[in-house]
Structure formats: structure tokens, C-alpha cells
Amino acid sequence: YHMTVDLVLKDGIFIENGRETIRSVAIEAGKIEGVYKHGDEPQYQNSIDCRGLYILPGLIDIHVHLRDLKQSDKEDYESGTMAAAAGGVTTVVDMPNSDPPVLDKKTLDEKIAHAQESSYVNVGFYAGIPNNIEDFDVQMLQDILGLKVYPHSPLDKSTKYTKDRIKECTKLAVASEIPLLFHPDMPAREVVPKNMEEFFLAHSCEDEVKSVQSFIDAKIEYEARLHVCHVSCAATARLIRDNRAEDTLTAEVTPHHLFLTGGDFPHDDGLAKMFPPLRSPYDNKMLMEALCQTCAIDCVASDHAPHKKWEKTAPFLKASP
């Protein structure tokens, strides 16, 4: 049959069954109509020469911090989603620890309105959980993809992440029929780190593992869907692998925890400061294995979180993470 499609992406590098091959992709009314060998393409109104370029599906980044609102001097939905589109990312999901944090419907609605006005890609949202769980507005559920909690740095500073609090948050996620996401770290200690080494100790792999274990315990008790954000340690990946009997436990890793280590930067360099901290070459290797071989980790997420230049060029302890 002779059909004419809107667009053909011609002769690009296409991954088929794990191998590179040359293919053309026909698109009709915004959807993929078919994949063709060279010369077999249907007629088209427009074409793009993709020789030497990869043709990939749009990437989905499930962990970003698009600043906007009171931090629009750092980034807004327009500039952030423009950057995503330039990198081939067509969907991003925005975290709730913004300024102000997403703990109520008013803030969520404001974020959605800003995103609808100016985004170049699809934007989804997570919400946080108020200190008093009874205050959670169930009307937010129609507009969010999950609930996110931060045991080391709660969105509401009066919240303490005890075992009971973790259970309450887990129960809320189950009742809401959405996943609970968490930043794997223990509540902040009273002692403020005095140097780079103390900072790494204050956010150790032992703490990451302990935190993941406490959330897994609650997940099992209430049969929740649990997602571990930015896994940074080999031991954490092992713990997740050992609890992957069902697919209701998922995890992500960032590019920086796959490829960078704490030793890659000059001493006291603020660029090296992030939560979770950069780890060892061994952790890099085991996280890559967990992603590519044992499937303990499901996906890569960027944890995109822009700062002003001066905030990252400050000495390590003063720099923004």
C-alpha cells in the first residue's frame, strides 16, 4: 500500500536486540508508524538526515529538582525543561523539596501552573508529607506520581524520622495507592562536620544501608511500593537485591555515583559536595554491576539540581550540595 507519512528519521543508528544497525523511523500524527531498512521507507512529507546519529526513545528522568518559584534566579521550568529537551529527555519528574516545599495543594497547584505555561517537555510531580499526617491533602493525589520523604533533612523541620514516622508515611502511601520514595540517609546528627572527612563520615554507607533497611521493614509490613532514590553504596545495592522477591521495591542510581569518586576532586573542592556523597571506585563498579547485570537497580536518574556558581565554588563545607 502507498501511504505518505508526516516525517521520516532517515538512516540513523538504531539499537535492535542490543546491536547497532541502520534504520529509518516513520512518524505519523506524532506517533511511530514503523521502523524500516534503508530504501523501504514509505513516502514522506518531511525527513531528517540522521546519518551518524543515534535514534533513541525520549528519556524519562524520574528525579529532578527544577528550581522555579522562589529559586527562579537559579532556574525556572522554561530553562530547566529546555535543557532536558536538549539532552534528549522528554519527561522529567520534579521533587518536592523546592522553596516553598510541596506540602500542600496550593504550592503544588502553583508549580503545575508555572510548568504548564513554560515547559518544553512533560513534567510530573511528587509531593512531600506534612509533619501531621492528618494534614495531608488527598486532593493532591490526582496530580502526583509519588510521595517523597527526606529522613536526614525533613521538608518540615519539626519532623523526626523515627520508626513510627516511617511506618505512618508507608501506610499513607499504601492508602493513597502510590509509591513512597525516600532519600536513604539517617536523621542528621547534632554535631556539624568540621572538615571534608567528617562530612563523609556523617553520611556513611553504614547509614545509607541502615536507612534502606528501616524503610524495607515498613514496606514488607504494609505491602507498600517503595523506591530508593540515588543509591550510592555497593552494600545498599546488595541489600536491595536480597529483597527483590517482588517488583514493588525499585531503585535508581545517578551518573555521578556510577562514574565519579570522592578522590576525583582536589581537597576542599565544593564541586565534589553532594547528597549522597561520592563514594569509592569499588562502589562505582558494584553499582554498575547492579544496574547492568544483577538488576538490583532499575534505572538511571540525574538528580539534576542547579546552584549558583558561587555556591559550588565555595570551600567544601560552605558549598551547596
Tab-separated table of C-alpha atoms in Angstrom:
chain	number	residue	atom	x	y	z
A	1	TYR	CA	0.000	0.000	0.000
A	2	HIS	CA	1.193	3.552	-0.677
A	3	MET	CA	0.900	5.850	2.272
A	4	THR	CA	2.583	9.156	2.945
A	5	VAL	CA	3.751	9.830	6.495
A	6	ASP	CA	4.459	13.181	8.133
A	7	LEU	CA	8.125	12.574	8.900
A	8	VAL	CA	10.902	10.036	8.390
A	9	LEU	CA	14.062	9.978	10.513
A	10	LYS	CA	16.391	8.595	7.844
A	11	ASP	CA	19.304	6.181	8.199
A	12	GLY	CA	20.087	6.683	11.883
A	13	ILE	CA	21.921	4.315	14.214
A	14	PHE	CA	19.207	2.174	15.795
A	15	ILE	CA	19.667	-0.297	18.652
A	16	GLU	CA	17.980	-3.602	17.827
A	17	ASN	CA	18.368	-6.580	20.173
A	18	GLY	CA	21.383	-4.906	21.761
A	19	ARG	CA	23.152	-4.320	18.428
A	20	GLU	CA	23.681	-1.201	16.355
A	21	THR	CA	22.036	-1.223	12.950
A	22	ILE	CA	20.993	1.439	10.398
A	23	ARG	CA	17.249	2.074	10.258
A	24	SER	CA	14.720	4.768	9.362
A	25	VAL	CA	11.787	5.591	11.628
A	26	ALA	CA	8.496	6.778	10.122
A	27	ILE	CA	6.285	9.088	12.194
A	28	GLU	CA	2.616	9.812	11.538
A	29	ALA	CA	0.497	12.199	13.661
A	30	GLY	CA	3.181	12.302	16.354
A	31	LYS	CA	3.429	8.519	16.726
A	32	ILE	CA	5.925	5.979	15.394
A	33	GLU	CA	4.348	4.315	12.364
A	34	GLY	CA	7.145	1.853	11.691
A	35	VAL	CA	10.872	1.088	11.553
A	36	TYR	CA	12.359	0.421	8.116
A	37	LYS	CA	15.561	-0.711	6.439
A	38	HIS	CA	17.223	1.742	4.054
A	39	GLY	CA	15.127	2.089	0.899
A	40	ASP	CA	11.997	0.510	2.391
A	41	GLU	CA	10.647	3.725	3.950
A	42	PRO	CA	7.160	4.958	2.996
A	43	GLN	CA	6.789	8.273	1.190
A	44	TYR	CA	7.010	11.285	3.472
A	45	GLN	CA	6.277	14.984	3.655
A	46	ASN	CA	9.414	15.792	5.677
A	47	SER	CA	12.611	13.957	6.524
A	48	ILE	CA	15.627	14.416	8.796
A	49	ASP	CA	19.001	13.018	7.763
A	50	CYS	CA	20.109	11.018	10.825
A	51	ARG	CA	23.311	9.528	9.393
A	52	GLY	CA	25.853	9.189	12.202
A	53	LEU	CA	23.212	9.993	14.835
A	54	TYR	CA	21.518	7.632	17.279
A	55	ILE	CA	17.746	7.291	17.180
A	56	LEU	CA	16.610	6.591	20.748
A	57	PRO	CA	13.280	6.821	22.577
A	58	GLY	CA	12.812	10.015	24.619
A	59	LEU	CA	14.449	9.541	28.013
A	60	ILE	CA	12.426	9.709	31.229
A	61	ASP	CA	14.250	11.280	34.190
A	62	ILE	CA	12.322	10.415	37.348
A	63	HIS	CA	14.425	12.569	39.712
A	64	VAL	CA	14.979	16.286	39.067
A	65	HIS	CA	14.894	19.472	41.125
A	66	LEU	CA	13.624	22.157	38.738
A	67	ARG	CA	14.048	25.273	40.856
A	68	ASP	CA	11.443	27.887	39.823
A	69	LEU	CA	9.156	29.573	42.456
A	70	LYS	CA	11.424	31.367	44.979
A	71	GLN	CA	14.559	29.974	43.304
A	72	SER	CA	13.786	31.021	39.739
A	73	ASP	CA	17.042	33.013	39.721
A	74	LYS	CA	18.801	29.600	39.580
A	75	GLU	CA	16.448	28.024	37.039
A	76	ASP	CA	12.778	28.014	36.048
A	77	TYR	CA	10.580	25.487	34.262
A	78	GLU	CA	11.393	27.075	30.918
A	79	SER	CA	15.205	26.907	31.191
A	80	GLY	CA	15.195	23.554	33.026
A	81	THR	CA	12.963	21.764	30.538
A	82	MET	CA	14.810	23.363	27.619
A	83	ALA	CA	17.997	21.762	28.972
A	84	ALA	CA	16.173	18.429	29.323
A	85	ALA	CA	14.959	18.586	25.711
A	86	ALA	CA	18.484	19.424	24.505
A	87	GLY	CA	19.708	16.249	26.228
A	88	GLY	CA	17.021	14.010	24.717
A	89	VAL	CA	14.967	13.865	27.925
A	90	THR	CA	11.249	14.153	27.128
A	91	THR	CA	9.757	13.594	30.606
A	92	VAL	CA	11.023	14.786	33.998
A	93	VAL	CA	9.539	14.280	37.466
A	94	ASP	CA	10.094	17.150	39.886
A	95	MET	CA	10.960	16.623	43.559
A	96	PRO	CA	9.071	18.379	46.391
A	97	ASN	CA	11.966	19.947	48.340
A	98	SER	CA	11.556	23.206	46.472
A	99	ASP	CA	11.204	26.642	48.054
A	100	PRO	CA	8.453	26.550	49.239
A	101	PRO	CA	8.279	22.743	49.656
A	102	VAL	CA	5.312	20.825	48.226
A	103	LEU	CA	3.420	20.002	51.430
A	104	ASP	CA	0.043	21.436	50.410
A	105	LYS	CA	-2.195	21.728	47.356
A	106	LYS	CA	-1.628	25.480	46.953
A	107	THR	CA	2.125	25.034	46.349
A	108	LEU	CA	1.559	22.034	44.076
A	109	ASP	CA	-1.005	23.976	42.017
A	110	GLU	CA	1.411	26.901	41.709
A	111	LYS	CA	4.159	24.580	40.438
A	112	ILE	CA	1.792	22.931	37.953
A	113	ALA	CA	0.625	26.338	36.655
A	114	HIS	CA	4.223	27.514	36.125
A	115	ALA	CA	5.146	24.247	34.399
A	116	GLN	CA	2.094	24.334	32.109
A	117	GLU	CA	2.921	27.871	31.000
A	118	SER	CA	6.522	27.331	30.023
A	119	SER	CA	7.693	23.693	29.792
A	120	TYR	CA	9.275	22.172	26.685
A	121	VAL	CA	8.902	18.558	27.891
A	122	ASN	CA	6.438	16.557	30.007
A	123	VAL	CA	6.698	17.392	33.727
A	124	GLY	CA	5.392	15.209	36.568
A	125	PHE	CA	5.429	15.939	40.304
A	126	TYR	CA	5.987	14.333	43.689
A	127	ALA	CA	4.671	15.706	46.991
A	128	GLY	CA	6.094	15.656	50.494
A	129	ILE	CA	4.259	14.587	53.661
A	130	PRO	CA	3.330	17.209	56.306
A	131	ASN	CA	4.558	16.784	59.885
A	132	ASN	CA	0.994	15.960	60.949
A	133	ILE	CA	-0.013	13.225	58.528
A	134	GLU	CA	-3.703	14.074	59.069
A	135	ASP	CA	-2.955	17.379	57.303
A	136	PHE	CA	-2.105	15.613	54.030
A	137	ASP	CA	-4.494	16.884	51.339
A	138	VAL	CA	-5.778	13.856	49.407
A	139	GLN	CA	-6.803	16.168	46.553
A	140	MET	CA	-3.104	16.302	45.628
A	141	LEU	CA	-3.167	12.609	44.700
A	142	GLN	CA	-4.693	13.240	41.271
A	143	ASP	CA	-1.651	15.342	40.306
A	144	ILE	CA	1.316	13.462	41.812
A	145	LEU	CA	3.246	10.310	40.942
A	146	GLY	CA	4.562	9.503	44.419
A	147	LEU	CA	5.326	10.707	47.949
A	148	LYS	CA	8.938	11.630	48.783
A	149	VAL	CA	10.492	11.808	52.255
A	150	TYR	CA	13.882	13.053	53.478
A	151	PRO	CA	14.860	11.481	56.834
A	152	HIS	CA	18.157	13.434	57.020
A	153	SER	CA	16.589	16.821	56.203
A	154	PRO	CA	12.775	16.809	56.537
A	155	LEU	CA	10.709	19.241	54.439
A	156	ASP	CA	9.055	20.316	57.692
A	157	LYS	CA	11.949	20.915	60.085
A	158	SER	CA	9.870	19.787	63.096
A	159	THR	CA	9.504	16.242	61.679
A	160	LYS	CA	11.582	13.471	63.257
A	161	TYR	CA	12.063	10.277	61.232
A	162	THR	CA	11.546	7.635	63.897
A	163	LYS	CA	10.499	4.076	63.022
A	164	ASP	CA	6.901	5.068	63.800
A	165	ARG	CA	7.092	8.034	61.433
A	166	ILE	CA	8.428	5.778	58.658
A	167	LYS	CA	5.523	3.372	59.267
A	168	GLU	CA	2.975	6.226	59.152
A	169	CYS	CA	4.392	7.503	55.847
A	170	THR	CA	4.356	3.972	54.432
A	171	LYS	CA	0.714	3.494	55.480
A	172	LEU	CA	-0.235	6.800	53.821
A	173	ALA	CA	1.413	5.725	50.547
A	174	VAL	CA	-0.420	2.371	50.642
A	175	ALA	CA	-3.778	4.044	51.359
A	176	SER	CA	-3.079	6.510	48.531
A	177	GLU	CA	-2.093	3.682	46.153
A	178	ILE	CA	1.134	5.416	45.088
A	179	PRO	CA	4.832	4.680	45.681
A	180	LEU	CA	6.810	6.012	48.627
A	181	LEU	CA	10.209	7.396	47.589
A	182	PHE	CA	12.927	8.233	50.081
A	183	HIS	CA	16.396	9.721	50.367
A	184	PRO	CA	18.424	6.937	52.024
A	185	ASP	CA	20.252	8.519	54.964
A	186	MET	CA	19.823	8.648	58.730
A	187	PRO	CA	18.480	11.752	60.532
A	188	ALA	CA	21.115	14.495	60.854
A	189	ARG	CA	23.353	14.390	63.911
A	190	GLU	CA	23.736	17.316	66.264
A	191	VAL	CA	27.462	17.594	65.515
A	192	VAL	CA	28.261	19.733	62.466
A	193	PRO	CA	31.138	18.311	60.338
A	194	LYS	CA	34.344	20.349	60.724
A	195	ASN	CA	36.064	19.053	57.571
A	196	MET	CA	35.558	17.020	54.404
A	197	GLU	CA	36.353	13.695	56.122
A	198	GLU	CA	33.770	14.323	58.873
A	199	PHE	CA	31.183	15.181	56.214
A	200	PHE	CA	31.730	11.809	54.508
A	201	LEU	CA	31.511	10.052	57.894
A	202	ALA	CA	28.263	11.882	58.694
A	203	HIS	CA	26.715	10.406	55.522
A	204	SER	CA	28.324	6.968	55.543
A	205	CYS	CA	27.414	3.809	53.642
A	206	GLU	CA	26.505	2.247	57.005
A	207	ASP	CA	23.883	4.974	57.466
A	208	GLU	CA	22.575	4.518	53.922
A	209	VAL	CA	22.145	0.766	54.474
A	210	LYS	CA	20.522	1.283	57.885
A	211	SER	CA	18.041	3.747	56.401
A	212	VAL	CA	17.129	1.450	53.495
A	213	GLN	CA	16.629	-1.459	55.908
A	214	SER	CA	14.195	0.535	58.075
A	215	PHE	CA	12.099	1.517	55.033
A	216	ILE	CA	12.178	-2.059	53.662
A	217	ASP	CA	10.903	-3.327	57.051
A	218	ALA	CA	7.910	-0.974	56.842
A	219	LYS	CA	7.388	-1.788	53.160
A	220	ILE	CA	7.142	-5.510	53.946
A	221	GLU	CA	4.827	-4.941	56.916
A	222	TYR	CA	2.326	-2.839	54.918
A	223	GLU	CA	2.920	-4.278	51.417
A	224	ALA	CA	3.912	-0.896	50.033
A	225	ARG	CA	5.540	0.149	46.767
A	226	LEU	CA	8.933	1.544	47.748
A	227	HIS	CA	11.502	3.376	45.621
A	228	VAL	CA	15.070	4.005	46.809
A	229	CYS	CA	16.489	7.249	45.406
A	230	HIS	CA	20.131	7.695	44.249
A	231	VAL	CA	21.717	4.518	45.666
A	232	SER	CA	25.405	5.330	46.239
A	233	CYS	CA	26.893	2.280	48.013
A	234	ALA	CA	27.675	-1.297	46.977
A	235	ALA	CA	26.230	-2.598	50.269
A	236	THR	CA	22.916	-0.813	49.600
A	237	ALA	CA	22.659	-2.413	46.161
A	238	ARG	CA	23.257	-5.829	47.756
A	239	LEU	CA	20.519	-5.213	50.340
A	240	ILE	CA	18.070	-4.204	47.603
A	241	ARG	CA	18.996	-7.267	45.518
A	242	ASP	CA	18.338	-9.533	48.517
A	243	ASN	CA	14.849	-8.021	48.932
A	244	ARG	CA	13.783	-8.055	45.299
A	245	ALA	CA	11.415	-11.015	45.605
A	246	GLU	CA	8.639	-8.807	44.258
A	247	ASP	CA	8.768	-5.851	41.891
A	248	THR	CA	7.313	-3.485	44.490
A	249	LEU	CA	10.849	-2.497	45.540
A	250	THR	CA	12.661	-0.362	42.960
A	251	ALA	CA	15.833	1.727	42.940
A	252	GLU	CA	17.747	4.275	40.889
A	253	VAL	CA	21.390	5.338	40.521
A	254	THR	CA	22.827	8.646	39.285
A	255	PRO	CA	25.545	9.060	36.634
A	256	HIS	CA	27.820	10.721	39.209
A	257	HIS	CA	27.592	7.740	41.570
A	258	LEU	CA	28.414	5.423	38.653
A	259	PHE	CA	31.432	7.346	37.350
A	260	LEU	CA	32.876	9.747	39.961
A	261	THR	CA	34.568	9.119	43.308
A	262	GLY	CA	35.355	11.266	46.327
A	263	GLY	CA	39.031	11.153	45.342
A	264	ASP	CA	38.482	12.638	41.872
A	265	PHE	CA	38.454	16.232	43.133
A	266	PRO	CA	41.085	18.465	44.741
A	267	HIS	CA	40.798	18.605	48.526
A	268	ASP	CA	38.117	21.014	49.777
A	269	ASP	CA	36.526	21.435	46.315
A	270	GLY	CA	32.856	22.459	46.696
A	271	LEU	CA	32.025	20.886	43.324
A	272	ALA	CA	32.524	17.479	44.973
A	273	LYS	CA	29.827	18.115	47.602
A	274	MET	CA	26.525	16.322	47.120
A	275	PHE	CA	23.977	14.170	48.921
A	276	PRO	CA	24.607	11.240	48.989
A	277	PRO	CA	28.375	11.857	48.858
A	278	LEU	CA	30.601	10.446	46.139
A	279	ARG	CA	31.955	7.050	47.185
A	280	SER	CA	34.841	4.728	46.207
A	281	PRO	CA	35.878	3.156	42.872
A	282	TYR	CA	34.618	-0.169	44.294
A	283	ASP	CA	31.152	1.346	44.841
A	284	ASN	CA	31.189	2.670	41.234
A	285	LYS	CA	31.982	-0.811	39.928
A	286	MET	CA	29.355	-2.615	42.028
A	287	LEU	CA	26.638	-0.068	41.218
A	288	MET	CA	27.320	-0.525	37.503
A	289	GLU	CA	27.043	-4.278	38.024
A	290	ALA	CA	23.779	-3.809	39.971
A	291	LEU	CA	22.388	-1.749	37.087
A	292	CYS	CA	23.585	-3.859	34.160
A	293	GLN	CA	23.886	-7.429	35.470
A	294	THR	CA	22.085	-8.278	38.717
A	295	CYS	CA	19.222	-5.801	38.049
A	296	ALA	CA	19.207	-4.708	41.699
A	297	ILE	CA	18.902	-1.166	40.309
A	298	ASP	CA	16.163	-0.379	37.798
A	299	CYS	CA	17.140	2.885	36.181
A	300	VAL	CA	19.454	5.881	35.937
A	301	ALA	CA	18.144	9.236	37.210
A	302	SER	CA	20.059	12.515	37.091
A	303	ASP	CA	19.158	14.178	40.429
A	304	HIS	CA	19.557	17.399	38.415
A	305	ALA	CA	19.780	20.249	40.968
A	306	PRO	CA	21.319	23.534	39.787
A	307	HIS	CA	23.068	26.067	42.031
A	308	LYS	CA	24.643	29.469	41.510
A	309	LYS	CA	28.296	29.301	40.516
A	310	TRP	CA	29.472	30.904	43.783
A	311	GLU	CA	27.543	28.284	45.790
A	312	LYS	CA	29.576	25.487	44.193
A	313	THR	CA	32.965	27.232	44.048
A	314	ALA	CA	32.897	27.881	47.809
A	315	PRO	CA	35.085	25.721	50.107
A	316	PHE	CA	33.645	22.219	50.588
A	317	LEU	CA	31.821	22.711	53.924
A	318	LYS	CA	30.259	26.030	52.839
A	319	ALA	CA	29.267	24.855	49.349
A	320	SER	CA	25.681	23.902	48.485
A	321	PRO	CA	25.244	20.142	47.985
